[in-house]
Tab-separated table of C-alpha atoms in Angstrom:
chain	number	residue	atom	x	y	z
A	56	MET	CA	15.772	-13.105	-56.200
A	57	LYS	CA	19.469	-13.593	-55.148
A	58	THR	CA	19.953	-15.564	-52.337
A	59	VAL	CA	22.777	-15.743	-49.608
A	60	ASP	CA	24.927	-18.606	-48.716
A	61	ARG	CA	23.710	-19.097	-45.146
A	62	ASN	CA	26.769	-21.245	-44.071
A	63	LEU	CA	29.111	-18.891	-45.543
A	64	VAL	CA	27.761	-16.075	-43.638
A	65	ARG	CA	27.416	-17.914	-40.431
A	66	GLN	CA	30.886	-18.638	-40.598
A	67	ALA	CA	32.362	-15.198	-41.788
A	68	THR	CA	33.146	-12.934	-39.087
A	69	PRO	CA	30.863	-10.492	-37.752
A	70	GLY	CA	32.838	-7.732	-39.735
A	71	ARG	CA	32.352	-9.654	-42.895
A	72	GLY	CA	28.941	-10.837	-42.275
A	73	VAL	CA	27.984	-7.166	-41.856
A	74	LEU	CA	29.510	-6.377	-45.011
A	75	ALA	CA	27.536	-9.075	-46.822
A	76	ALA	CA	24.363	-8.259	-45.213
A	77	ALA	CA	24.651	-4.699	-45.985
A	78	ALA	CA	25.565	-5.162	-49.565
A	79	MET	CA	22.593	-7.386	-49.923
A	80	LEU	CA	20.199	-5.152	-48.382
A	81	ALA	CA	21.587	-2.361	-50.840
A	82	ALA	CA	20.620	-4.926	-53.860
A	83	LEU	CA	17.130	-4.840	-52.396
A	84	ALA	CA	16.291	-1.353	-52.018
A	85	ALA	CA	14.794	-0.950	-55.314
A	86	GLY	CA	12.158	-3.648	-54.652
A	87	PRO	CA	8.095	-2.611	-53.612
A	88	ALA	CA	5.505	-4.305	-51.812
A	89	ALA	CA	6.282	-3.950	-48.178
A	90	ALA	CA	5.138	-7.267	-46.590
A	91	GLU	CA	6.834	-9.352	-49.454
A	92	ASP	CA	9.888	-7.235	-48.755
A	93	ALA	CA	9.984	-7.871	-45.178
A	94	LYS	CA	9.993	-11.661	-45.625
A	95	THR	CA	12.581	-11.592	-48.372
A	96	ILE	CA	14.962	-9.303	-46.280
A	97	ALA	CA	14.352	-11.765	-43.144
A	98	GLY	CA	15.107	-14.743	-45.288
A	99	THR	CA	18.250	-13.406	-46.997
A	100	VAL	CA	19.730	-10.688	-44.715
A	101	CYS	CA	18.665	-11.008	-41.194
A	102	VAL	CA	18.683	-14.960	-41.328
A	103	ALA	CA	22.623	-14.963	-41.322
A	104	CYS	CA	22.925	-14.007	-38.141
A	105	HIS	CA	19.241	-14.195	-36.533
A	106	GLY	CA	18.443	-17.814	-37.856
A	107	ASP	CA	15.548	-19.095	-39.302
A	108	ASN	CA	12.342	-17.265	-38.211
A	109	GLY	CA	14.445	-15.282	-35.555
A	110	ASN	CA	15.859	-17.953	-33.522
A	111	SER	CA	19.467	-17.446	-33.969
A	112	VAL	CA	21.731	-20.360	-32.932
A	113	ILE	CA	24.749	-18.220	-32.267
A	114	PRO	CA	24.838	-17.148	-28.632
A	115	MET	CA	26.442	-13.527	-29.344
A	116	PHE	CA	23.280	-12.757	-31.519
A	117	PRO	CA	19.798	-12.386	-30.181
A	118	LYS	CA	16.777	-14.449	-30.813
A	119	ILE	CA	14.309	-11.911	-32.004
A	120	ALA	CA	11.216	-14.321	-32.912
A	121	GLY	CA	8.481	-13.289	-30.837
A	122	LEU	CA	9.481	-9.887	-29.313
A	123	SER	CA	6.338	-7.393	-29.684
A	124	GLU	CA	6.068	-5.853	-32.526
A	125	GLN	CA	6.182	-2.512	-30.475
A	126	TYR	CA	9.658	-3.449	-29.199
A	127	ILE	CA	11.102	-4.451	-32.349
A	128	VAL	CA	10.391	-1.046	-34.144
A	129	LYS	CA	11.632	0.612	-31.207
A	130	GLN	CA	14.872	-1.315	-31.286
A	131	LEU	CA	15.305	-0.612	-35.179
A	132	ARG	CA	14.413	2.975	-35.258
A	133	ASP	CA	17.009	3.439	-31.796
A	134	PHE	CA	19.990	1.663	-33.996
A	135	MET	CA	18.833	3.937	-36.848
A	136	SER	CA	19.113	7.184	-34.469
A	137	GLY	CA	22.128	5.604	-32.792
A	138	ARG	CA	20.371	5.873	-29.483
A	139	ARG	CA	21.308	2.154	-29.249
A	140	LYS	CA	24.824	1.808	-30.789
A	141	SER	CA	25.889	-1.440	-32.368
A	142	ASP	CA	28.972	-1.863	-34.859
A	143	VAL	CA	26.855	-4.737	-36.129
A	144	MET	CA	23.704	-3.570	-36.547
A	145	GLY	CA	24.272	0.230	-37.104
A	146	PRO	CA	25.338	-0.600	-40.795
A	147	ILE	CA	22.727	-2.908	-41.582
A	148	VAL	CA	19.884	-0.585	-40.466
A	149	SER	CA	21.277	2.217	-42.498
A	150	GLN	CA	20.477	0.077	-45.562
A	151	LEU	CA	16.811	-0.378	-44.461
A	152	LYS	CA	14.050	1.906	-45.741
A	153	PRO	CA	12.084	3.518	-42.962
A	154	GLU	CA	8.783	1.850	-44.357
A	155	ASP	CA	10.667	-1.839	-43.794
A	156	VAL	CA	10.668	-1.224	-40.339
A	157	ALA	CA	7.006	-2.142	-39.294
A	158	PRO	CA	6.759	-5.359	-41.673
A	159	LEU	CA	9.736	-6.547	-40.394
A	160	ALA	CA	8.936	-6.121	-36.817
A	161	ALA	CA	5.466	-7.536	-37.719
A	162	TYR	CA	7.030	-10.648	-39.381
A	163	TYR	CA	9.579	-11.473	-36.319
A	164	SER	CA	6.819	-10.750	-33.808
A	165	SER	CA	4.539	-13.497	-35.248
A	166	GLN	CA	7.360	-15.968	-35.250
A	167	LYS	CA	7.499	-18.784	-32.494
A	168	PRO	CA	10.352	-18.465	-30.276
A	169	THR	CA	12.609	-21.566	-29.017
A	170	ALA	CA	13.942	-22.264	-25.583
A	171	GLY	CA	17.307	-23.215	-24.785
A	172	GLU	CA	19.278	-24.648	-22.069
A	173	ALA	CA	21.714	-23.670	-19.244
A	174	ASP	CA	25.124	-24.562	-19.455
A	175	ASP	CA	25.718	-23.723	-16.083
A	176	LYS	CA	23.006	-25.575	-13.972
A	177	LYS	CA	24.604	-24.655	-10.837
A	178	ALA	CA	23.587	-20.919	-11.315
A	179	VAL	CA	20.241	-21.461	-12.345
A	180	SER	CA	18.759	-21.670	-8.592
A	181	LEU	CA	20.528	-18.068	-7.640
A	182	GLY	CA	18.922	-16.777	-11.177
A	183	LYS	CA	15.498	-17.866	-10.264
A	184	LEU	CA	15.567	-16.375	-7.006
A	185	ILE	CA	16.707	-12.936	-8.849
A	186	PHE	CA	14.152	-13.178	-11.452
A	187	PHE	CA	11.357	-13.712	-8.961
A	188	ASP	CA	12.496	-12.048	-5.888
A	189	GLY	CA	15.517	-9.778	-6.841
A	190	ASN	CA	17.400	-8.697	-4.310
A	191	GLU	CA	16.274	-6.772	-1.437
A	192	ASP	CA	19.782	-5.907	0.097
A	193	THR	CA	21.144	-4.031	-3.103
A	194	GLY	CA	17.642	-2.914	-4.135
A	195	VAL	CA	17.598	-4.875	-7.571
A	196	PRO	CA	14.000	-5.565	-8.645
A	197	ALA	CA	12.460	-8.992	-9.514
A	198	CYS	CA	12.769	-9.083	-12.848
A	199	VAL	CA	8.951	-10.780	-12.970
A	200	GLY	CA	7.661	-7.366	-12.419
A	201	CYS	CA	8.657	-5.748	-15.604
A	202	HIS	CA	9.093	-8.956	-18.033
A	203	GLN	CA	6.126	-10.979	-16.776
A	204	PRO	CA	6.037	-14.724	-15.912
A	205	GLN	CA	8.321	-16.895	-18.105
A	206	GLY	CA	9.793	-13.631	-19.217
A	207	ALA	CA	7.481	-13.674	-22.162
A	208	GLY	CA	7.224	-9.609	-21.632
A	209	HIS	CA	4.569	-7.216	-22.775
A	210	SER	CA	3.996	-3.760	-24.199
A	211	VAL	CA	7.566	-1.608	-23.580
A	212	TYR	CA	8.937	-4.739	-21.768
A	213	PRO	CA	10.770	-7.404	-23.865
A	214	ARG	CA	10.396	-10.713	-23.942
A	215	ILE	CA	13.676	-12.093	-22.294
A	216	GLY	CA	12.606	-15.990	-21.652
A	217	GLY	CA	14.659	-18.316	-23.792
A	218	GLN	CA	17.134	-15.778	-24.715
A	219	HIS	CA	21.003	-16.579	-25.117
A	220	VAL	CA	23.046	-16.519	-22.093
A	221	PRO	CA	25.985	-14.730	-23.511
A	222	TYR	CA	23.760	-11.891	-25.144
A	223	VAL	CA	21.734	-10.914	-22.173
A	224	MET	CA	25.063	-10.906	-20.022
A	225	GLN	CA	26.251	-8.385	-22.362
A	226	GLN	CA	23.291	-6.185	-22.772
A	227	LEU	CA	23.009	-6.305	-18.656
A	228	LYS	CA	26.860	-5.111	-18.622
A	229	ASN	CA	26.218	-2.561	-21.302
A	230	PHE	CA	23.172	-1.171	-19.411
A	231	ALA	CA	25.360	-1.188	-16.407
A	232	THR	CA	27.995	0.746	-17.868
A	233	GLY	CA	25.672	2.982	-20.101
A	234	ASP	CA	27.050	1.727	-23.395
A	235	ARG	CA	23.416	0.684	-24.009
A	236	ALA	CA	20.947	3.942	-22.912
A	237	ASN	CA	18.077	3.534	-24.861
A	238	ASP	CA	15.941	1.929	-22.153
A	239	PRO	CA	12.870	4.216	-21.228
A	240	SER	CA	12.866	5.443	-18.075
A	241	ARG	CA	16.618	4.203	-17.319
A	242	TYR	CA	15.018	1.020	-15.724
A	243	MET	CA	17.425	-1.143	-17.067
A	244	ARG	CA	20.353	1.110	-16.406
A	245	VAL	CA	19.675	1.506	-12.777
A	246	THR	CA	18.546	-2.179	-12.361
A	247	ALA	CA	21.706	-3.726	-14.177
A	248	LYS	CA	23.996	-1.330	-12.044
A	249	ARG	CA	22.885	-2.857	-9.122
A	250	MET	CA	23.704	-6.493	-10.143
A	251	SER	CA	26.835	-8.287	-9.336
A	252	GLU	CA	28.752	-10.179	-11.999
A	253	GLU	CA	27.390	-13.426	-10.252
A	254	GLU	CA	23.763	-12.456	-10.459
A	255	ILE	CA	24.257	-11.299	-14.109
A	256	GLN	CA	25.567	-14.790	-14.993
A	257	SER	CA	22.964	-16.627	-12.760
A	258	VAL	CA	19.781	-14.785	-14.157
A	259	ALA	CA	20.800	-15.232	-17.438
A	260	GLU	CA	21.330	-19.091	-17.090
A	261	TYR	CA	17.801	-19.039	-15.406
A	262	LEU	CA	16.467	-17.042	-18.464
A	263	VAL	CA	17.606	-19.273	-21.398
A	264	GLY	CA	15.602	-22.231	-20.279
A	265	LEU	CA	12.211	-20.280	-19.919
A	266	GLY	CA	10.084	-21.518	-22.806
A	267	ALA	CA	7.661	-20.250	-25.223
A	268	LYS	CA	4.475	-21.120	-24.026
B	283	MET	CA	-19.601	3.775	-1.629
B	284	ASN	CA	-16.331	4.444	0.005
B	285	LYS	CA	-14.281	5.490	-2.615
B	286	PHE	CA	-17.131	7.953	-3.341
B	287	LEU	CA	-16.858	9.202	0.285
B	288	THR	CA	-13.340	9.566	-0.126
B	289	MET	CA	-13.176	11.640	-3.557
B	290	ILE	CA	-15.729	14.063	-1.490
B	291	ILE	CA	-13.584	14.480	1.552
B	292	VAL	CA	-10.364	14.742	-0.581
B	293	ALA	CA	-12.065	17.181	-2.853
B	294	ALA	CA	-13.281	19.169	0.316
B	295	PHE	CA	-9.719	18.970	1.721
B	296	VAL	CA	-8.124	20.345	-1.144
B	297	ALA	CA	-10.427	23.048	-1.619
B	298	VAL	CA	-9.708	24.190	2.150
B	299	ALA	CA	-5.953	22.895	1.246
B	300	ALA	CA	-5.765	25.636	-1.529
B	301	SER	CA	-7.027	28.519	0.110
B	302	ALA	CA	-5.976	28.285	3.426
B	303	GLN	CA	-2.647	27.542	5.012
B	304	THR	CA	-1.696	24.042	5.068
B	305	PRO	CA	0.808	22.275	7.983
B	306	ALA	CA	4.385	22.210	7.087
B	307	TRP	CA	4.556	18.289	7.147
B	308	ASN	CA	1.889	18.412	4.561
B	309	ASP	CA	2.271	21.608	2.424
B	310	ILE	CA	0.020	20.609	-0.366
B	311	LYS	CA	1.200	22.336	-3.658
B	312	GLY	CA	2.871	21.438	-6.852
B	313	GLU	CA	2.627	18.099	-7.904
B	314	GLN	CA	0.815	16.691	-4.909
B	315	LEU	CA	-1.594	19.260	-5.301
B	316	ILE	CA	-2.147	18.214	-9.155
B	317	ALA	CA	-2.194	14.532	-8.341
B	318	LEU	CA	-4.799	15.157	-5.359
B	319	GLN	CA	-6.987	17.104	-7.850
B	320	THR	CA	-6.969	14.615	-10.581
B	321	LYS	CA	-9.438	11.727	-10.658
B	322	GLY	CA	-7.267	8.808	-10.879
B	323	ASP	CA	-8.068	5.940	-13.396
B	324	PRO	CA	-7.641	2.550	-11.740
B	325	ALA	CA	-7.307	0.827	-14.916
B	326	ARG	CA	-4.381	3.082	-15.938
B	327	GLY	CA	-3.044	2.816	-12.562
B	328	GLN	CA	-2.461	-0.770	-13.178
B	329	ALA	CA	-0.402	-0.492	-15.896
B	330	ALA	CA	1.518	2.460	-14.464
B	331	PHE	CA	2.218	0.050	-11.510
B	332	GLU	CA	3.852	-2.451	-13.665
B	333	PRO	CA	7.456	-1.087	-13.058
B	334	CYS	CA	6.741	-1.127	-9.138
B	335	GLU	CA	5.663	-4.770	-8.893
B	336	GLY	CA	9.397	-6.099	-9.116
B	337	CYS	CA	9.668	-4.866	-5.474
B	338	HIS	CA	6.251	-4.094	-4.108
B	339	ARG	CA	4.670	-7.356	-5.941
B	340	LYS	CA	2.157	-8.008	-8.257
B	341	ASP	CA	-0.844	-7.899	-5.715
B	342	ALA	CA	1.280	-4.814	-4.055
B	343	SER	CA	1.302	-6.766	-0.793
B	344	GLY	CA	5.108	-5.870	-0.348
B	345	ARG	CA	7.482	-8.259	1.409
B	346	THR	CA	7.084	-10.122	4.459
B	347	SER	CA	10.616	-9.337	5.420
B	348	GLY	CA	9.495	-5.753	5.442
B	349	ALA	CA	12.021	-4.721	2.976
B	350	TYR	CA	9.186	-3.118	0.806
B	351	PRO	CA	5.985	-1.929	2.474
B	352	ARG	CA	2.394	-3.159	1.515
B	353	LEU	CA	0.588	-0.390	-0.593
B	354	SER	CA	-2.509	-2.484	-1.126
B	355	GLY	CA	-5.686	-0.857	0.570
B	356	GLN	CA	-3.587	2.396	1.605
B	357	HIS	CA	-5.872	5.633	1.501
B	358	GLY	CA	-5.022	7.241	-1.900
B	359	THR	CA	-4.104	10.592	-0.285
B	360	VAL	CA	-1.522	8.939	1.566
B	361	LEU	CA	0.149	7.166	-1.143
B	362	ILE	CA	0.111	10.519	-3.364
B	363	LYS	CA	1.782	12.462	-0.181
B	364	GLN	CA	4.431	9.889	0.326
B	365	ILE	CA	5.244	9.601	-3.605
B	366	ALA	CA	5.723	13.376	-3.631
B	367	ASP	CA	7.691	13.462	-0.728
B	368	ILE	CA	9.902	10.801	-1.741
B	369	ARG	CA	10.488	12.516	-5.084
B	370	ALA	CA	11.218	15.879	-3.591
B	371	GLY	CA	13.486	14.309	-1.327
B	372	ARG	CA	11.771	15.008	1.924
B	373	ARG	CA	11.925	11.310	2.340
B	374	ILE	CA	15.062	9.602	1.645
B	375	ASN	CA	14.280	6.569	-0.233
B	376	PRO	CA	17.413	5.652	-2.439
B	377	LYS	CA	16.444	2.066	-3.633
B	378	MET	CA	13.271	3.365	-4.959
B	379	GLU	CA	13.677	6.938	-6.287
B	380	PRO	CA	15.102	6.376	-9.942
B	381	TYR	CA	12.529	4.166	-10.585
B	382	ILE	CA	9.617	6.920	-9.416
B	383	ASP	CA	11.594	10.117	-10.319
B	384	ASP	CA	10.111	12.335	-13.184
B	385	HIS	CA	11.572	10.490	-15.752
B	386	ALA	CA	9.396	7.498	-14.776
B	387	LEU	CA	6.036	9.087	-13.515
B	388	THR	CA	3.982	11.909	-14.340
B	389	PRO	CA	1.630	13.811	-11.589
B	390	TYR	CA	-1.378	12.267	-13.458
B	391	GLU	CA	0.242	8.623	-13.248
B	392	ILE	CA	0.613	8.965	-9.694
B	393	ALA	CA	-2.960	9.812	-9.083
B	394	ASP	CA	-3.937	6.482	-11.151
B	395	ILE	CA	-1.595	4.645	-9.352
B	396	ALA	CA	-3.127	5.811	-5.885
B	397	ALA	CA	-6.954	5.110	-7.272
B	398	TYR	CA	-5.731	1.778	-8.180
B	399	LEU	CA	-3.904	0.716	-5.049
B	400	GLN	CA	-6.428	2.122	-2.535
B	401	GLY	CA	-9.036	-0.290	-4.139
B	402	LEU	CA	-7.047	-3.383	-4.018
B	403	PRO	CA	-7.634	-6.035	-1.201
B	404	ILE	CA	-5.222	-6.309	1.689
B	405	SER	CA	-3.827	-9.444	2.846
B	406	ALA	CA	-3.635	-10.922	6.194
B	407	GLU	CA	-0.288	-12.789	5.214
B	408	ASN	CA	1.886	-9.946	5.900
B	409	GLY	CA	5.175	-10.389	8.038
B	410	LYS	CA	4.217	-10.710	11.616
B	411	GLY	CA	6.427	-9.984	14.642
B	412	PRO	CA	7.386	-12.323	17.716
B	413	GLY	CA	3.997	-12.169	19.166
B	414	ALA	CA	5.182	-11.535	22.679
B	415	GLY	CA	4.648	-7.788	22.733
B	416	VAL	CA	1.260	-7.630	21.673
B	417	ALA	CA	-0.402	-6.816	24.968
B	418	ALA	CA	2.249	-4.436	25.865
B	419	GLY	CA	2.119	-2.845	22.350
B	420	LYS	CA	-1.455	-2.383	22.423
B	421	GLN	CA	-1.700	-0.420	25.805
B	422	ILE	CA	0.717	1.973	24.026
B	423	TYR	CA	-0.827	1.951	20.776
B	424	ASP	CA	-4.399	2.743	22.651
B	425	LYS	CA	-2.950	5.756	24.702
B	426	ASP	CA	-0.672	7.429	22.274
B	427	CYS	CA	-1.454	6.456	18.539
B	428	ALA	CA	-5.151	5.775	18.145
B	429	THR	CA	-6.158	9.034	18.027
B	430	CYS	CA	-4.658	9.601	14.717
B	431	HIS	CA	-4.041	6.032	13.309
B	432	GLY	CA	-7.646	4.846	14.444
B	433	PRO	CA	-8.707	2.241	16.940
B	434	GLY	CA	-8.147	-0.413	14.411
B	435	GLY	CA	-5.209	1.178	12.953
B	436	GLU	CA	-7.347	2.177	9.898
B	437	GLY	CA	-5.987	5.718	9.541
B	438	SER	CA	-7.631	8.562	7.982
B	439	ALA	CA	-7.705	9.327	4.372
B	440	ALA	CA	-8.958	12.926	4.976
B	441	GLN	CA	-6.132	13.519	7.316
B	442	PHE	CA	-3.318	11.907	5.225
B	443	TYR	CA	-2.697	9.376	8.174
B	444	PRO	CA	-1.699	6.168	7.347
B	445	MET	CA	-3.187	2.842	7.749
B	446	VAL	CA	-0.968	1.072	10.085
B	447	ALA	CA	-2.803	-2.042	10.733
B	448	ALA	CA	-1.550	-5.431	8.870
B	449	GLN	CA	1.530	-3.495	7.476
B	450	HIS	CA	4.761	-5.769	7.714
B	451	TYR	CA	6.311	-5.950	11.167
B	452	ARG	CA	10.009	-4.944	10.232
B	453	TYR	CA	8.649	-1.979	7.757
B	454	LEU	CA	6.580	-0.600	10.833
B	455	LEU	CA	9.502	-0.994	13.318
B	456	ARG	CA	11.896	0.638	10.824
B	457	GLU	CA	9.841	3.645	10.129
B	458	MET	CA	8.607	4.097	13.737
B	459	GLU	CA	12.328	4.354	14.355
B	460	PHE	CA	13.060	6.671	11.525
B	461	ILE	CA	10.003	9.016	12.778
B	462	ARG	CA	11.094	9.058	16.429
B	463	ASP	CA	15.284	10.043	15.282
B	464	GLY	CA	14.277	12.540	12.818
B	465	ASP	CA	15.299	10.414	9.758
B	466	ARG	CA	11.907	10.720	8.150
B	467	LYS	CA	11.651	14.409	7.020
B	468	ASN	CA	8.313	14.328	6.204
B	469	SER	CA	6.544	13.369	9.450
B	470	ASN	CA	3.910	14.959	11.618
B	471	PRO	CA	5.580	16.814	14.165
B	472	GLU	CA	3.097	15.801	16.776
B	473	MET	CA	3.665	12.273	15.935
B	474	VAL	CA	7.370	12.797	16.326
B	475	LYS	CA	6.635	14.241	20.041
B	476	VAL	CA	4.244	11.136	21.150
B	477	ILE	CA	6.720	8.820	19.738
B	478	LYS	CA	10.045	10.584	20.995
B	479	PRO	CA	10.122	8.688	24.549
B	480	TYR	CA	9.674	5.140	23.534
B	481	THR	CA	12.536	2.937	23.488
B	482	ASN	CA	13.255	0.298	20.510
B	483	SER	CA	12.085	-2.370	22.602
B	484	GLU	CA	8.840	-0.640	23.351
B	485	LEU	CA	8.458	0.308	19.778
B	486	GLU	CA	8.611	-3.376	18.829
B	487	THR	CA	5.904	-4.520	20.963
B	488	VAL	CA	3.845	-1.556	19.155
B	489	ALA	CA	5.008	-3.048	15.681
B	490	ASP	CA	4.157	-6.361	17.075
B	491	TYR	CA	0.709	-5.519	17.990
B	492	LEU	CA	-0.060	-3.608	14.716
B	493	ALA	CA	1.093	-6.366	12.369
B	494	GLN	CA	-1.212	-8.791	13.804
B	495	LEU	CA	-4.275	-6.652	13.487
B	496	ALA	CA	-6.746	-7.729	11.059
B	497	PRO	CA	-7.218	-5.635	7.987
B	498	PRO	CA	-9.590	-3.070	8.206
B	499	LYS	CA	-12.810	-3.503	6.489
B	500	LYS	CA	-13.443	-0.746	3.764
């Protein structure tokens, strides 16, 4: 089995990374045995951006370790169908076989997520307020209601605790503008639209420090 | 036993409602009728209530600021009517509306949520008023409000009268003003008539009184 030079892909621009990853998947497309395949795909393709065991070290690439199976399956299918748009993930999932989805989800959901650290410590206290109370004046609901204590998530509500700051901020902005519109019942589009720039940044700084228990 | 009793009362009421005329403020049809006729499942209701917890809190105790009301222990019939009214625009609630519109909930889930919430314990740690108005508020309440909302503020499941005891002070005050001023279009016209003459400061005393009442026994 061929392996990818991780450092090379990490240093590459996203565009070249995508090409390399997509080419890698095309090469793998012949192999059988789902669970083993999933591990191979994870260790050769996904690792380039999502890191070892799904704990990405590049802030624009999400950590996918410990996300629920249900959520990962949904996201991969949404990327495939175009319901969730991404220039980066789009070409990658186009090379995945439908039967790779479930084992990849099972693999990443069983990996242990790591916590990070806030860069802007001052923002954390407002972020904590948003997480536990929301904003009564503007009708932002508390994140803890759906995403659970520690932001650990469950069922359709993804883990957001420990996630990278720039990724969280970008997703919230995408929900607010409707660029990301795959959330069930429009929960996140409505929620993010009500948030100020400062609230978005603060809550992201709070979330990154929430640990794997 | 209470839940069983409530079910019988509701079943009887719905039977009457479906055959005879219902009052305009509570015209039972469409999804309200479906939800009332559905035997709600509290376990499913607990799951369906998750998207609500960000505002109403996990224990459905609401916010002591009064921004979001307590829902725990409220009569299932009242909850169903209010949700149906809000979805239909008869009661305006822009903050909540997108989270409970028909993208988010089916009439069956409304029944489940109502069954779950009505069985939850009522917190006595609600938002209280200043306390100075309690005696004056009691006088007004006993004279003009207790006939419907009950001597202890317990309301009536069969009549769709909300429980008003131990609710957050600011929420009570806001709703009374809305109902008096015609801003809550789903209100009972009898109540509108009764509450019309009262000034804001008089309503403050009533809210003061109701907020400090003990949670009704169930």
